Amino acid sequence: MPEKSPKICNTEECGQLAYDTYCDKCKKDTHKEYKEQRVDKKEQEQEQAFYSSSLWIKLSNRKKRLNPLCEVCLEGGRLTPVITLWK
């Protein structure tokens, strides 16, 4: 079976010839970026889990009862109630 003809690497800045989608250097770089994104996704999931926890909901509700106006809006001179309490 004949060997595939080389094509230009799929990354915009590279321009090297490759027999696959990416040249060897870019293949390593794209895998590294993928791994970093996976770590970020795990961290985001952990943060989101905290905001769904009973501790956060209790603290948030207490803060809203003590100060029912939006602090950012107050700084801008507007009186805006905070979003409703969590259930």
PDB file of C-alpha atoms in Angstrom:
ATOM      1  CA  MET A   1       0.000   0.000   0.000  1.00  0.00           C
ATOM      2  CA  PRO A   2       1.462   3.394  -0.917  1.00  0.00           C
ATOM      3  CA  GLU A   3       2.457   5.799   1.861  1.00  0.00           C
ATOM      4  CA  LYS A   4       0.296   8.886   2.400  1.00  0.00           C
ATOM      5  CA  SER A   5       1.624  12.067   0.916  1.00  0.00           C
ATOM      6  CA  PRO A   6       2.622  14.723   3.473  1.00  0.00           C
ATOM      7  CA  LYS A   7       0.308  17.627   4.159  1.00  0.00           C
ATOM      8  CA  ILE A   8       0.812  20.909   5.957  1.00  0.00           C
ATOM      9  CA  CYS A   9       0.443  20.707   9.746  1.00  0.00           C
ATOM     10  CA  ASN A  10      -3.036  21.679  10.934  1.00  0.00           C
ATOM     11  CA  THR A  11      -1.859  24.429  13.332  1.00  0.00           C
ATOM     12  CA  GLU A  12      -1.983  27.912  11.844  1.00  0.00           C
ATOM     13  CA  GLU A  13       1.492  29.065  12.816  1.00  0.00           C
ATOM     14  CA  CYS A  14       3.444  25.881  12.018  1.00  0.00           C
ATOM     15  CA  GLY A  15       3.532  25.210   8.276  1.00  0.00           C
ATOM     16  CA  GLN A  16       5.650  22.017   8.601  1.00  0.00           C
ATOM     17  CA  LEU A  17       4.882  18.973   6.478  1.00  0.00           C
ATOM     18  CA  ALA A  18       3.288  16.083   8.342  1.00  0.00           C
ATOM     19  CA  TYR A  19       1.935  12.663   7.484  1.00  0.00           C
ATOM     20  CA  ASP A  20      -0.728  13.038  10.148  1.00  0.00           C
ATOM     21  CA  THR A  21      -2.991  15.942  11.144  1.00  0.00           C
ATOM     22  CA  TYR A  22      -0.169  17.578  13.133  1.00  0.00           C
ATOM     23  CA  CYS A  23       3.609  17.452  12.929  1.00  0.00           C
ATOM     24  CA  ASP A  24       5.417  15.759  15.834  1.00  0.00           C
ATOM     25  CA  LYS A  25       6.096  19.032  17.674  1.00  0.00           C
ATOM     26  CA  CYS A  26       2.522  20.331  17.382  1.00  0.00           C
ATOM     27  CA  LYS A  27       1.116  16.932  18.347  1.00  0.00           C
ATOM     28  CA  LYS A  28       2.890  17.236  21.713  1.00  0.00           C
ATOM     29  CA  ASP A  29       1.758  20.853  22.147  1.00  0.00           C
ATOM     30  CA  THR A  30      -1.907  20.117  21.408  1.00  0.00           C
ATOM     31  CA  HIS A  31      -1.872  17.182  23.842  1.00  0.00           C
ATOM     32  CA  LYS A  32      -0.361  19.437  26.522  1.00  0.00           C
ATOM     33  CA  GLU A  33      -3.075  22.069  25.950  1.00  0.00           C
ATOM     34  CA  TYR A  34      -5.755  19.364  26.142  1.00  0.00           C
ATOM     35  CA  LYS A  35      -4.416  18.139  29.480  1.00  0.00           C
ATOM     36  CA  GLU A  36      -4.375  21.703  30.857  1.00  0.00           C
ATOM     37  CA  GLN A  37      -7.986  22.216  29.780  1.00  0.00           C
ATOM     38  CA  ARG A  38      -9.010  19.003  31.514  1.00  0.00           C
ATOM     39  CA  VAL A  39      -7.454  20.228  34.770  1.00  0.00           C
ATOM     40  CA  ASP A  40      -9.306  23.532  34.412  1.00  0.00           C
ATOM     41  CA  LYS A  41     -12.565  21.681  33.849  1.00  0.00           C
ATOM     42  CA  LYS A  42     -12.055  19.609  37.008  1.00  0.00           C
ATOM     43  CA  GLU A  43     -11.357  22.758  39.031  1.00  0.00           C
ATOM     44  CA  GLN A  44     -14.497  24.409  37.652  1.00  0.00           C
ATOM     45  CA  GLU A  45     -16.556  21.374  38.610  1.00  0.00           C
ATOM     46  CA  GLN A  46     -15.151  21.502  42.152  1.00  0.00           C
ATOM     47  CA  GLU A  47     -15.942  25.220  42.438  1.00  0.00           C
ATOM     48  CA  GLN A  48     -19.465  24.643  41.154  1.00  0.00           C
ATOM     49  CA  ALA A  49     -19.948  21.843  43.670  1.00  0.00           C
ATOM     50  CA  PHE A  50     -19.060  24.296  46.451  1.00  0.00           C
ATOM     51  CA  TYR A  51     -21.712  26.761  45.275  1.00  0.00           C
ATOM     52  CA  SER A  52     -24.269  23.949  45.423  1.00  0.00           C
ATOM     53  CA  SER A  53     -23.262  22.925  48.951  1.00  0.00           C
ATOM     54  CA  SER A  54     -25.521  23.476  51.942  1.00  0.00           C
ATOM     55  CA  LEU A  55     -22.809  25.591  53.626  1.00  0.00           C
ATOM     56  CA  TRP A  56     -22.701  28.059  50.728  1.00  0.00           C
ATOM     57  CA  ILE A  57     -26.491  28.236  50.483  1.00  0.00           C
ATOM     58  CA  LYS A  58     -26.782  28.990  54.226  1.00  0.00           C
ATOM     59  CA  LEU A  59     -24.077  31.680  54.080  1.00  0.00           C
ATOM     60  CA  SER A  60     -25.544  33.237  50.955  1.00  0.00           C
ATOM     61  CA  ASN A  61     -29.058  33.352  52.397  1.00  0.00           C
ATOM     62  CA  ARG A  62     -27.794  34.880  55.646  1.00  0.00           C
ATOM     63  CA  LYS A  63     -25.897  37.592  53.745  1.00  0.00           C
ATOM     64  CA  LYS A  64     -28.985  38.380  51.658  1.00  0.00           C
ATOM     65  CA  ARG A  65     -31.164  38.662  54.769  1.00  0.00           C
ATOM     66  CA  LEU A  66     -28.677  40.988  56.490  1.00  0.00           C
ATOM     67  CA  ASN A  67     -28.153  43.174  53.405  1.00  0.00           C
ATOM     68  CA  PRO A  68     -30.990  42.704  50.893  1.00  0.00           C
ATOM     69  CA  LEU A  69     -29.657  45.292  48.411  1.00  0.00           C
ATOM     70  CA  CYS A  70     -27.161  44.618  45.649  1.00  0.00           C
ATOM     71  CA  GLU A  71     -23.789  46.050  46.766  1.00  0.00           C
ATOM     72  CA  VAL A  72     -22.562  46.662  43.214  1.00  0.00           C
ATOM     73  CA  CYS A  73     -25.736  48.597  42.395  1.00  0.00           C
ATOM     74  CA  LEU A  74     -25.434  50.632  45.618  1.00  0.00           C
ATOM     75  CA  GLU A  75     -21.953  51.755  44.583  1.00  0.00           C
ATOM     76  CA  GLY A  76     -23.499  52.991  41.340  1.00  0.00           C
ATOM     77  CA  GLY A  77     -26.247  54.852  43.215  1.00  0.00           C
ATOM     78  CA  ARG A  78     -29.070  52.422  42.397  1.00  0.00           C
ATOM     79  CA  LEU A  79     -31.293  50.606  44.871  1.00  0.00           C
ATOM     80  CA  THR A  80     -31.753  47.073  43.570  1.00  0.00           C
ATOM     81  CA  PRO A  81     -32.842  44.065  45.644  1.00  0.00           C
ATOM     82  CA  VAL A  82     -30.657  40.963  45.486  1.00  0.00           C
ATOM     83  CA  ILE A  83     -31.853  37.858  43.725  1.00  0.00           C
ATOM     84  CA  THR A  84     -34.258  35.715  45.743  1.00  0.00           C
ATOM     85  CA  LEU A  85     -33.059  33.384  48.485  1.00  0.00           C
ATOM     86  CA  TRP A  86     -31.969  29.839  47.723  1.00  0.00           C
ATOM     87  CA  LYS A  87     -34.266  27.019  48.721  1.00  0.00           C
TER      88      LYS A  87
END
